[in-house]
Short mmCIF file of N, CA, C and O in Angstrom, two decimals:
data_model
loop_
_atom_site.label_atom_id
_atom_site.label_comp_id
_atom_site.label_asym_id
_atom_site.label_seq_id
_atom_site.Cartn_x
_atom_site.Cartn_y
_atom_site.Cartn_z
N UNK A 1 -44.10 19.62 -110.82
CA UNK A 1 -43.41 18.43 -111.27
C UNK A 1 -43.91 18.10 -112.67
O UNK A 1 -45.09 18.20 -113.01
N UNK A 2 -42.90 17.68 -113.47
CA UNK A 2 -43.24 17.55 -115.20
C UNK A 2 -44.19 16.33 -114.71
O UNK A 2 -44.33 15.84 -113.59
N UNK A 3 -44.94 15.93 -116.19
CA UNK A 3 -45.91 15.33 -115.89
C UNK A 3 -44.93 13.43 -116.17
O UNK A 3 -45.35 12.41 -115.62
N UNK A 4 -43.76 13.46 -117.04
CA UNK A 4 -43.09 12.74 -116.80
C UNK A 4 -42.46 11.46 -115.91
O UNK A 4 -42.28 10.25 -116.10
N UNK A 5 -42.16 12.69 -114.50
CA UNK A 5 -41.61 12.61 -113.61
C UNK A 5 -43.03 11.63 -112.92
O UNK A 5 -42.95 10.48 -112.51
N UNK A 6 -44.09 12.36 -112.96
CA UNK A 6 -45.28 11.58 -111.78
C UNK A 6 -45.83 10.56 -112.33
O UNK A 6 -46.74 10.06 -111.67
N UNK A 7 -45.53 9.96 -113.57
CA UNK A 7 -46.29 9.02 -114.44
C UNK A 7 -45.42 8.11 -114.13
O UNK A 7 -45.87 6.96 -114.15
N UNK A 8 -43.60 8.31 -113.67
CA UNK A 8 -42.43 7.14 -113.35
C UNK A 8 -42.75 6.76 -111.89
O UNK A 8 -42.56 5.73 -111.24
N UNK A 9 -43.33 8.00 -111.58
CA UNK A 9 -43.51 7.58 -109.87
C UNK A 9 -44.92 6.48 -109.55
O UNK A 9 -44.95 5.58 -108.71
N UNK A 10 -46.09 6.91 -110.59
CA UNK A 10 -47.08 5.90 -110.31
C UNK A 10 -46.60 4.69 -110.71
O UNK A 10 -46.83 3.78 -109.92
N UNK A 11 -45.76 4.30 -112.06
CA UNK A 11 -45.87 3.10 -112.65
C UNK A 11 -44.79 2.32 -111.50
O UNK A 11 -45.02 1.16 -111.16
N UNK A 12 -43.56 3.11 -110.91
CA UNK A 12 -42.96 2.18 -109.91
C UNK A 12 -43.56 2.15 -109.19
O UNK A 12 -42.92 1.62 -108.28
N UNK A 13 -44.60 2.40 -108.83
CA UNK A 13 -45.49 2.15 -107.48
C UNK A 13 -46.70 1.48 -107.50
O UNK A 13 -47.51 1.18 -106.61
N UNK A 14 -46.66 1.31 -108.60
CA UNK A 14 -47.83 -0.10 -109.52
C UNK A 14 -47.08 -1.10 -109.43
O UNK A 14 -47.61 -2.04 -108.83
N UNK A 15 -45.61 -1.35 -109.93
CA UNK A 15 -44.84 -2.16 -109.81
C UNK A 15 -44.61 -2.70 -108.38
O UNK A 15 -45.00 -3.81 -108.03
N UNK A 16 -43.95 -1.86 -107.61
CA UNK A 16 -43.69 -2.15 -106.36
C UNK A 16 -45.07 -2.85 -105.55
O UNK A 16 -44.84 -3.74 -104.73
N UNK A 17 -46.49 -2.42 -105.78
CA UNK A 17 -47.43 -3.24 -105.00
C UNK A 17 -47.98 -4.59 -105.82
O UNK A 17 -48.22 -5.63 -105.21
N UNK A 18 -48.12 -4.47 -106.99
CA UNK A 18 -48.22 -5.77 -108.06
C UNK A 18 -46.95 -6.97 -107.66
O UNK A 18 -46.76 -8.18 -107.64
N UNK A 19 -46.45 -6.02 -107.44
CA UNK A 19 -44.66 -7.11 -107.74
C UNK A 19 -44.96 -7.81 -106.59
O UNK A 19 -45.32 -8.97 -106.78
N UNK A 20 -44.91 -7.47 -105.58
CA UNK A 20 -44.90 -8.02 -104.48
C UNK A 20 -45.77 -9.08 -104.13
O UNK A 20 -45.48 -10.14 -103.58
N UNK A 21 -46.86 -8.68 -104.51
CA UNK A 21 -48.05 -9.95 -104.32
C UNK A 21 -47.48 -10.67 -105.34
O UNK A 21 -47.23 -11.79 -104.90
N UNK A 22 -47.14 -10.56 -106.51
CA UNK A 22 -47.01 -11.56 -106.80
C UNK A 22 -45.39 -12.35 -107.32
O UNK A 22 -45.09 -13.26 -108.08
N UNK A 23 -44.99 -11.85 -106.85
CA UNK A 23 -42.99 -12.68 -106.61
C UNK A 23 -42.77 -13.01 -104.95
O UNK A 23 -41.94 -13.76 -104.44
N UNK A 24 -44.09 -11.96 -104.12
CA UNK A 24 -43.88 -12.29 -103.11
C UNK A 24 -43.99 -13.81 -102.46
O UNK A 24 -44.52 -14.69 -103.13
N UNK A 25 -43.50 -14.07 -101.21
CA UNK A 25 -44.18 -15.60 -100.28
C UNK A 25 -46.24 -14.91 -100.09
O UNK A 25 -46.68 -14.02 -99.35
N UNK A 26 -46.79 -15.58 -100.84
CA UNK A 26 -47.86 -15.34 -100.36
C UNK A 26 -48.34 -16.08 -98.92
O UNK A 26 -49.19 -15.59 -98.17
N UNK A 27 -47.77 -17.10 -98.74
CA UNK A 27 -48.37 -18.44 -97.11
C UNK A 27 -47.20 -18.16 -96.85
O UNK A 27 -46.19 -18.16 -97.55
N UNK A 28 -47.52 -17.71 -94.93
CA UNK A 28 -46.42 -18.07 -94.56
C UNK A 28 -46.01 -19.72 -94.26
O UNK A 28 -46.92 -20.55 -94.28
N UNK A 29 -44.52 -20.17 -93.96
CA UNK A 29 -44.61 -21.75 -93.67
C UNK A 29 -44.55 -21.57 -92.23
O UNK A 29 -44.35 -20.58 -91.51
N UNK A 30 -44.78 -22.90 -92.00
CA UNK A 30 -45.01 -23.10 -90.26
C UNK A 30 -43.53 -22.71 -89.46
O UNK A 30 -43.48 -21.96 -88.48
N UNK A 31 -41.99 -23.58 -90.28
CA UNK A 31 -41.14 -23.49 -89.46
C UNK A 31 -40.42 -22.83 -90.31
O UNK A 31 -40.55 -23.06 -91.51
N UNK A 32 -39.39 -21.74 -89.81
CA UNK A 32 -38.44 -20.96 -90.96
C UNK A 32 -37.15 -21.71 -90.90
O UNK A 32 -36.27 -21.42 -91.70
N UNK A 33 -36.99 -22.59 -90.07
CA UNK A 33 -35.82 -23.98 -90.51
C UNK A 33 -36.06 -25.06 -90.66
O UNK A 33 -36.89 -25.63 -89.93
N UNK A 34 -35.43 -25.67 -91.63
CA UNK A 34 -35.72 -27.24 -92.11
C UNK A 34 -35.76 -28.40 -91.19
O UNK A 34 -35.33 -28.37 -90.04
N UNK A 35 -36.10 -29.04 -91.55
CA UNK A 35 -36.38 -30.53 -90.10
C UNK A 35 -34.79 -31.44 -90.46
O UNK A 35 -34.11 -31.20 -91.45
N UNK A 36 -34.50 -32.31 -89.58
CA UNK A 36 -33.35 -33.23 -89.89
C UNK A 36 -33.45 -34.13 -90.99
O UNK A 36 -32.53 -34.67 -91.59
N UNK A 37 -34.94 -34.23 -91.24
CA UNK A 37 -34.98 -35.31 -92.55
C UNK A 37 -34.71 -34.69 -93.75
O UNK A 37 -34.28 -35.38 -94.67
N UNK A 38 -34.95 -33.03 -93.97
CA UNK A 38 -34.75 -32.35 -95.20
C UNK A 38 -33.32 -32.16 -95.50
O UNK A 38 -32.83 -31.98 -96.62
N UNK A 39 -32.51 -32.24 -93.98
CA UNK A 39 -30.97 -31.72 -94.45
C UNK A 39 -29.78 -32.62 -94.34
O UNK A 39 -28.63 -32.55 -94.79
N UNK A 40 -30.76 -33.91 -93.24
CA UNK A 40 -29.84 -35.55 -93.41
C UNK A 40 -28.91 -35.90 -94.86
O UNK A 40 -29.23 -35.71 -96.03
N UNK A 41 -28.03 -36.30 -94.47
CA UNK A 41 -27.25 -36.88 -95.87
C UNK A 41 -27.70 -38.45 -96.42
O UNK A 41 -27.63 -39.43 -95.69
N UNK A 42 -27.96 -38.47 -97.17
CA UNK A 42 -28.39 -39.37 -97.70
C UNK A 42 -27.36 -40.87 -97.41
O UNK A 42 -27.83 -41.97 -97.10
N UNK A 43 -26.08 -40.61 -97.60
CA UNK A 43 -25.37 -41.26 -97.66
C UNK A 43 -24.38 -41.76 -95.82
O UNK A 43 -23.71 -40.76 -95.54
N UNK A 44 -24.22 -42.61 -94.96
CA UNK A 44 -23.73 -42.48 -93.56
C UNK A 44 -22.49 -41.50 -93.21
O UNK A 44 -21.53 -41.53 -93.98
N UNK A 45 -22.46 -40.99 -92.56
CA UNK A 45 -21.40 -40.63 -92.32
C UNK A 45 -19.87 -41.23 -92.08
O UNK A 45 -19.60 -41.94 -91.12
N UNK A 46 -18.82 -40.82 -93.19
CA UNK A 46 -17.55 -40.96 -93.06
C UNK A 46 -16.41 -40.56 -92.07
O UNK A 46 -15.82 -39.49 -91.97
N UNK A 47 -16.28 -41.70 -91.40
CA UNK A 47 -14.92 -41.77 -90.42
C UNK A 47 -13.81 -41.18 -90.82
O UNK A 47 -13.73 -41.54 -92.00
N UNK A 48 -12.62 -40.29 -90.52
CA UNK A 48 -11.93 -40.45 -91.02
C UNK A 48 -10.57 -41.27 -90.33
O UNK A 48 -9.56 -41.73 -90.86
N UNK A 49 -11.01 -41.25 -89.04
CA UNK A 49 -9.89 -42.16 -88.37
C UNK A 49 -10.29 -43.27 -87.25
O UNK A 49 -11.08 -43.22 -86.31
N UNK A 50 -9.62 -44.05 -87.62
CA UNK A 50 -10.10 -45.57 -87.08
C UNK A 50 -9.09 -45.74 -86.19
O UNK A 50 -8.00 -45.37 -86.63
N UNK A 51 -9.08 -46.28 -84.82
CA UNK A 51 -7.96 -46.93 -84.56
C UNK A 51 -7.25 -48.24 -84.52
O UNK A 51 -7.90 -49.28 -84.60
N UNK A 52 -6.03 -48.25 -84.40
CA UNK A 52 -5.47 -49.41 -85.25
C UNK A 52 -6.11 -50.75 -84.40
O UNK A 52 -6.36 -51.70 -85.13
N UNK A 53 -6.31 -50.88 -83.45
CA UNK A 53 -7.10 -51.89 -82.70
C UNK A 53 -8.07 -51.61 -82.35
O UNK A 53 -8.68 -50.73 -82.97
N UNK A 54 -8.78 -52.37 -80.94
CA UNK A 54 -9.99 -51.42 -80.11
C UNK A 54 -9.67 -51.74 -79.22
O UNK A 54 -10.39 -52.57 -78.66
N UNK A 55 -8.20 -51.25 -78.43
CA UNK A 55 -7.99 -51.05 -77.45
C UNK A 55 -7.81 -49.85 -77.30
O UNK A 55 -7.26 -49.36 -78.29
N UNK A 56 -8.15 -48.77 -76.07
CA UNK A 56 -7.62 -47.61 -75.97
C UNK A 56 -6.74 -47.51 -74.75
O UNK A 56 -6.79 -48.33 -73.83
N UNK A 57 -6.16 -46.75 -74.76
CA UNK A 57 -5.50 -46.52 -73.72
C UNK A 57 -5.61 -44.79 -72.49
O UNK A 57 -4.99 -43.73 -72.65
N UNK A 58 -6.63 -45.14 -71.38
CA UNK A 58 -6.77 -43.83 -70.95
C UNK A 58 -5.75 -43.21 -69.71
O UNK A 58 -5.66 -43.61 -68.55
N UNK A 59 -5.24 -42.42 -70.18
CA UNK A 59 -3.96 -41.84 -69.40
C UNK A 59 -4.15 -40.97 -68.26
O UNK A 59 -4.17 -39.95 -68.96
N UNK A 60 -4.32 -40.49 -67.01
CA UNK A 60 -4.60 -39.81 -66.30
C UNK A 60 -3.40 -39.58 -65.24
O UNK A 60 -2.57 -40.45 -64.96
N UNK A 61 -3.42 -38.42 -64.77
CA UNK A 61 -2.51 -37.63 -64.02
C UNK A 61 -2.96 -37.79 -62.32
O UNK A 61 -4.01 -37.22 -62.05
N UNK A 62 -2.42 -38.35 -61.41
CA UNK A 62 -3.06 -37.84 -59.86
C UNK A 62 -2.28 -38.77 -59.04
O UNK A 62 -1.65 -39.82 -59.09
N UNK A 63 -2.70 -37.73 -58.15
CA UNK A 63 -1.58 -37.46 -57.13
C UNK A 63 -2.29 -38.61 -55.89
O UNK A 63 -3.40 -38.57 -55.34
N UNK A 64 -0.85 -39.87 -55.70
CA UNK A 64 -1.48 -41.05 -54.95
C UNK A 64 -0.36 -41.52 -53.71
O UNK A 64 0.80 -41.88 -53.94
N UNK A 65 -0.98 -41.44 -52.39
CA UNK A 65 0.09 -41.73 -51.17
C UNK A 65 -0.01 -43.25 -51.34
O UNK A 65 -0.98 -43.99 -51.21
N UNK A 66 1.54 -43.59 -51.73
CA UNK A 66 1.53 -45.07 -51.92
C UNK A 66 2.10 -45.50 -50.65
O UNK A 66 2.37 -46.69 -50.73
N UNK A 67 2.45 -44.90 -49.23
CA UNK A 67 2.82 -45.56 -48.01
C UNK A 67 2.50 -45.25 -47.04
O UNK A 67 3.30 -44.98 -46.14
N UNK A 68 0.74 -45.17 -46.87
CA UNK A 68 -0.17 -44.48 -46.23
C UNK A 68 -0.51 -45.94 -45.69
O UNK A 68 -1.24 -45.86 -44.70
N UNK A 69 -0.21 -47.19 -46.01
CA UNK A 69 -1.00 -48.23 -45.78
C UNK A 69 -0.21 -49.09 -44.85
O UNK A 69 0.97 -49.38 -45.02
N UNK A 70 -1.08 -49.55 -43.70
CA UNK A 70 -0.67 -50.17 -42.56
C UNK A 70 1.35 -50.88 -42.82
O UNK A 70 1.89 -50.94 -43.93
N UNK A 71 1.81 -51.17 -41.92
CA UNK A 71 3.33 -51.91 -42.27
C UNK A 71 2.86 -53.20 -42.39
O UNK A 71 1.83 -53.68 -41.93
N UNK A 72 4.03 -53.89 -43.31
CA UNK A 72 3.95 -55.30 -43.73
C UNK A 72 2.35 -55.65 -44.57
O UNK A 72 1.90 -56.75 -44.89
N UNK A 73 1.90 -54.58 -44.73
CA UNK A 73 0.53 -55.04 -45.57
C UNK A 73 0.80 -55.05 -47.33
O UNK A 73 0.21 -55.76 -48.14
N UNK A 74 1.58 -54.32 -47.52
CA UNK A 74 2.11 -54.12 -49.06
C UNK A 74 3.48 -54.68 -49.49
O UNK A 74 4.62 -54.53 -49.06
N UNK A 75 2.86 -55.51 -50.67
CA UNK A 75 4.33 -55.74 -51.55
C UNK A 75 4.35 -55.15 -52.13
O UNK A 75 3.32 -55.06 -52.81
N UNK A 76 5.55 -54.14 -52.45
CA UNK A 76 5.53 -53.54 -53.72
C UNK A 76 6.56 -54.52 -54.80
O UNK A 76 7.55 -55.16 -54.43
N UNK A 77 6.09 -54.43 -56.01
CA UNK A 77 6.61 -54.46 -57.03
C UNK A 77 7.42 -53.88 -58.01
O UNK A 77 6.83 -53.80 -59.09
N UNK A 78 8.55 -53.44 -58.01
CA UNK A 78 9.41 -52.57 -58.60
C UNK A 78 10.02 -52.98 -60.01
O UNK A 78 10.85 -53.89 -60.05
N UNK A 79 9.58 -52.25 -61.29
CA UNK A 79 9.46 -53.49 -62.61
C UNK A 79 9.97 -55.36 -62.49
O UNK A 79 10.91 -55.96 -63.02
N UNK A 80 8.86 -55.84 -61.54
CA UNK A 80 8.45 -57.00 -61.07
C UNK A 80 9.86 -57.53 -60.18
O UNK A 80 10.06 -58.73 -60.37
N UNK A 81 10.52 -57.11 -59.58
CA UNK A 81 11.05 -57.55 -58.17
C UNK A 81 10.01 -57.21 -57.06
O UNK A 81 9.27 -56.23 -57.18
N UNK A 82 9.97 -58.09 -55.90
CA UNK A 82 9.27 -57.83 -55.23
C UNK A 82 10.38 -57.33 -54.04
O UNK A 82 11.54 -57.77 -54.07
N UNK A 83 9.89 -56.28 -52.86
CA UNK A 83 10.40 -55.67 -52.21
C UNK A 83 8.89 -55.61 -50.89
O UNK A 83 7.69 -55.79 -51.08
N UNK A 84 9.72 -55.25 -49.50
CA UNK A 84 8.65 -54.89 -48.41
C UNK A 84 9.30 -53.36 -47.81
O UNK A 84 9.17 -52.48 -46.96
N UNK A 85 9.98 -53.76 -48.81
CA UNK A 85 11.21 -52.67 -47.98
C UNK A 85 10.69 -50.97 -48.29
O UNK A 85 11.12 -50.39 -49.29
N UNK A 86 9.70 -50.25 -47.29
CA UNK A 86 9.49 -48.88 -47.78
C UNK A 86 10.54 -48.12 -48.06
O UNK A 86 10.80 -47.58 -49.13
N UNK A 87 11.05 -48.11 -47.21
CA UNK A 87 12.57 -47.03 -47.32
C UNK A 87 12.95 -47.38 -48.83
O UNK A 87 12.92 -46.49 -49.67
N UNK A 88 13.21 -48.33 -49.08
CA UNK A 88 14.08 -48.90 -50.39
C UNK A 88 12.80 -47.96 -51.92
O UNK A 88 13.03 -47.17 -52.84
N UNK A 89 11.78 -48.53 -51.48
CA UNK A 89 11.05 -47.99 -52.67
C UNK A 89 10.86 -46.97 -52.66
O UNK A 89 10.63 -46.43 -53.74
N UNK A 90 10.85 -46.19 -51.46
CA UNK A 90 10.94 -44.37 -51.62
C UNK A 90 12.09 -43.66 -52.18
O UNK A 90 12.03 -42.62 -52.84
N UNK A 91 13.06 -44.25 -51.89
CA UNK A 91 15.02 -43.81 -52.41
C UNK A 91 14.81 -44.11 -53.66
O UNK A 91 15.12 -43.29 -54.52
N UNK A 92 14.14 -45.55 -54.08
CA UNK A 92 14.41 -44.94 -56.11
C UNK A 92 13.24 -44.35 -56.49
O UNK A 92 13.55 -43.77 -57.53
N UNK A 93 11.97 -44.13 -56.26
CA UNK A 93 10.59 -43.17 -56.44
C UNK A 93 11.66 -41.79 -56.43
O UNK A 93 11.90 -41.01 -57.35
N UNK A 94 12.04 -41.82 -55.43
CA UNK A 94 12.40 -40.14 -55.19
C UNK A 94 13.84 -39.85 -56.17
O UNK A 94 14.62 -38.91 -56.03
N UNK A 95 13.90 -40.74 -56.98
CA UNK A 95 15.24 -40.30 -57.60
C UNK A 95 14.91 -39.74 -58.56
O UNK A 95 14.14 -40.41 -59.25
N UNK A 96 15.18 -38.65 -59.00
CA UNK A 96 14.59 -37.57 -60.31
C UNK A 96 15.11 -38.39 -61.61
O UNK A 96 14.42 -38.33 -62.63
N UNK A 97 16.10 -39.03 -61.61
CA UNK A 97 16.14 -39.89 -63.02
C UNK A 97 15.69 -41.02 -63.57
O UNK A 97 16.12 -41.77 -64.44
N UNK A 98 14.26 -41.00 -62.53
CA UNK A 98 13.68 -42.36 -62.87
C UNK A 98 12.15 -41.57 -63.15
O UNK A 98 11.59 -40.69 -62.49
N UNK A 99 11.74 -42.26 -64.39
CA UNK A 99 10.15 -41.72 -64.81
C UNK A 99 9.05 -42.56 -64.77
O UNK A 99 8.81 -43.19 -65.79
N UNK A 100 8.42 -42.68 -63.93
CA UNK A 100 7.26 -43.94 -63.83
C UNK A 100 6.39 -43.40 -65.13
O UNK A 100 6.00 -42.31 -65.56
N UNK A 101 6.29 -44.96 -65.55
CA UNK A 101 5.17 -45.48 -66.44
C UNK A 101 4.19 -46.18 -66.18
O UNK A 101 3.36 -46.24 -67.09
N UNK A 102 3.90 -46.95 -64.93
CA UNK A 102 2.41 -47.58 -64.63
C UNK A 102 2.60 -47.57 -63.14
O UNK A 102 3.73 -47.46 -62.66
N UNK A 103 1.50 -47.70 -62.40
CA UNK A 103 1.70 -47.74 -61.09
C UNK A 103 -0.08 -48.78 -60.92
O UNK A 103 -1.09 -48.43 -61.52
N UNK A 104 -0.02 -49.91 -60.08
CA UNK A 104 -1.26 -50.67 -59.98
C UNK A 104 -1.41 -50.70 -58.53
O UNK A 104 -0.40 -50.89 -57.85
N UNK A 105 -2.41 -50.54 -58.05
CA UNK A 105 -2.70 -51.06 -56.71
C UNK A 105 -3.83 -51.84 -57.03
O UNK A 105 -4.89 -51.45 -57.52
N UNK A 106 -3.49 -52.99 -56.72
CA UNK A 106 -4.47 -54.24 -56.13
C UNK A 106 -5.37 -53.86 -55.04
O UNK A 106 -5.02 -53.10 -54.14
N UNK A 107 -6.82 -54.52 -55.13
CA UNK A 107 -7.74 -54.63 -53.85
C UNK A 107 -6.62 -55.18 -53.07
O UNK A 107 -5.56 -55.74 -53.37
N UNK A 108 -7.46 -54.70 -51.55
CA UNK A 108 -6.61 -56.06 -50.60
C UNK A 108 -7.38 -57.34 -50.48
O UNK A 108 -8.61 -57.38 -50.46
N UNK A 109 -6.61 -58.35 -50.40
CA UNK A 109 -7.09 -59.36 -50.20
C UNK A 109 -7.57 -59.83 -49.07
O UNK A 109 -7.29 -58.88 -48.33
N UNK A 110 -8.38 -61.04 -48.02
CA UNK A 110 -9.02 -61.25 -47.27
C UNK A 110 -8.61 -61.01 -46.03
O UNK A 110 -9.21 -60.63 -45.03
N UNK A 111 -7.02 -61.40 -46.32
CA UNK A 111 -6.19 -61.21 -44.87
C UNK A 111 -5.73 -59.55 -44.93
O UNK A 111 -4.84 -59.25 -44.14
N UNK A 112 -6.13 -58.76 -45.56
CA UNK A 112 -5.92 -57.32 -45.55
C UNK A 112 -4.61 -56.92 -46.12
O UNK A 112 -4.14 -55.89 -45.62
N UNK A 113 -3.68 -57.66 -47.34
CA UNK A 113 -2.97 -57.68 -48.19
C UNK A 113 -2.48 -57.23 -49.47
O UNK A 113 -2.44 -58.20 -50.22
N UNK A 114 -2.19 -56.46 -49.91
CA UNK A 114 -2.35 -55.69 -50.99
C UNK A 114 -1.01 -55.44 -52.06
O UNK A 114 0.08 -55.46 -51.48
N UNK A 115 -0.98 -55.30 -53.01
CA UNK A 115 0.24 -55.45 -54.23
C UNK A 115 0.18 -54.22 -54.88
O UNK A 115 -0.94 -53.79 -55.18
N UNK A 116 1.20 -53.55 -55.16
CA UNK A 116 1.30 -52.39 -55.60
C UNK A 116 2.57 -52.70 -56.56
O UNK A 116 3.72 -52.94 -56.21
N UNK A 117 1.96 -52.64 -58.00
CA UNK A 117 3.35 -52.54 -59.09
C UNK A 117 3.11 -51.44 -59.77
O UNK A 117 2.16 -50.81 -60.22
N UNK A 118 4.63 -51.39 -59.69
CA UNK A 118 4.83 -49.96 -60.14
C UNK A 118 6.64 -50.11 -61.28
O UNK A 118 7.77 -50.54 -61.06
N UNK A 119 5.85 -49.39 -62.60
CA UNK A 119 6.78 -49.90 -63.95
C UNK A 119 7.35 -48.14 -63.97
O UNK A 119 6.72 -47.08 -63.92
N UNK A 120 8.56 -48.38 -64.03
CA UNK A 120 9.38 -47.40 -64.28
C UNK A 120 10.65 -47.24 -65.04
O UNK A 120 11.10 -48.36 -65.27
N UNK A 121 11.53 -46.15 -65.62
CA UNK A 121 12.26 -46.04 -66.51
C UNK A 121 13.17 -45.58 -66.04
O UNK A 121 12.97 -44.59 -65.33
N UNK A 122 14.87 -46.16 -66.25
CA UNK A 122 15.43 -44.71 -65.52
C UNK A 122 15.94 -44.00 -66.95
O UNK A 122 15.99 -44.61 -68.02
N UNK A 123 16.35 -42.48 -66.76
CA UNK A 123 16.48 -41.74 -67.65
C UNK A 123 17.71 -41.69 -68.05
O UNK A 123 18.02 -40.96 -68.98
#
């Protein structure tokens, strides 16, 4: 090997162990990720949507036997007529062109009494 060639090989290899100590991390640090206080924003965090009141409204789906309950114990309420009549409130429930929008059952009351309104649309 020219004498060239082995004088490029020592000096990168002077380089390469010099360099390192010193461009290197000489300490290692304790944690190799930052804590929440180093990467917190200084400034609170921005909402971007508010709602227009603070009411919400939570919508849920399930499946409820509304004439499971003793006879003459329920009034139902049919967008606020009152009715006792099961038969009657099952014939428009069961009519496919009507779409319920709220359905309430009341506790029963002392004498074992109970109110069921139920808000619906026809289509």
């Amino acid at each position: 090997m020219p004498l060239h060639v082995r004088l490029a090989f020592a000096v990168l290899f002077y380089l390469a162990t010099v360099g390192c100590a010193c461009f290197g991390q000489s300490k290692k640090s304790e944690s190799p990720f930052p804590t929440y206080r180093q990467i917190k924003a200084s400034q609170p965090e921005i909402i971007d949507q508010v709602p227009a009141s603070n009411t919400f409204i939570k919508t849920t789906a399930a499946r409820v036997n509304l004439f499971n309950y003793p006879p003459k114990t329920v009034t139902y309420y049919l967008n606020d007529q009152p009715t006792t009549d099961v038969k009657y409130v099952k014939e428009v429930l069961n009519n496919k062109s009507i779409s319920v929008e709220t359905i309430s059952i009341s506790s029963p009351t002392e004498d074992g009494k109970r109110t069921i309104r139920i808000r619906y649309e026809a289509l």
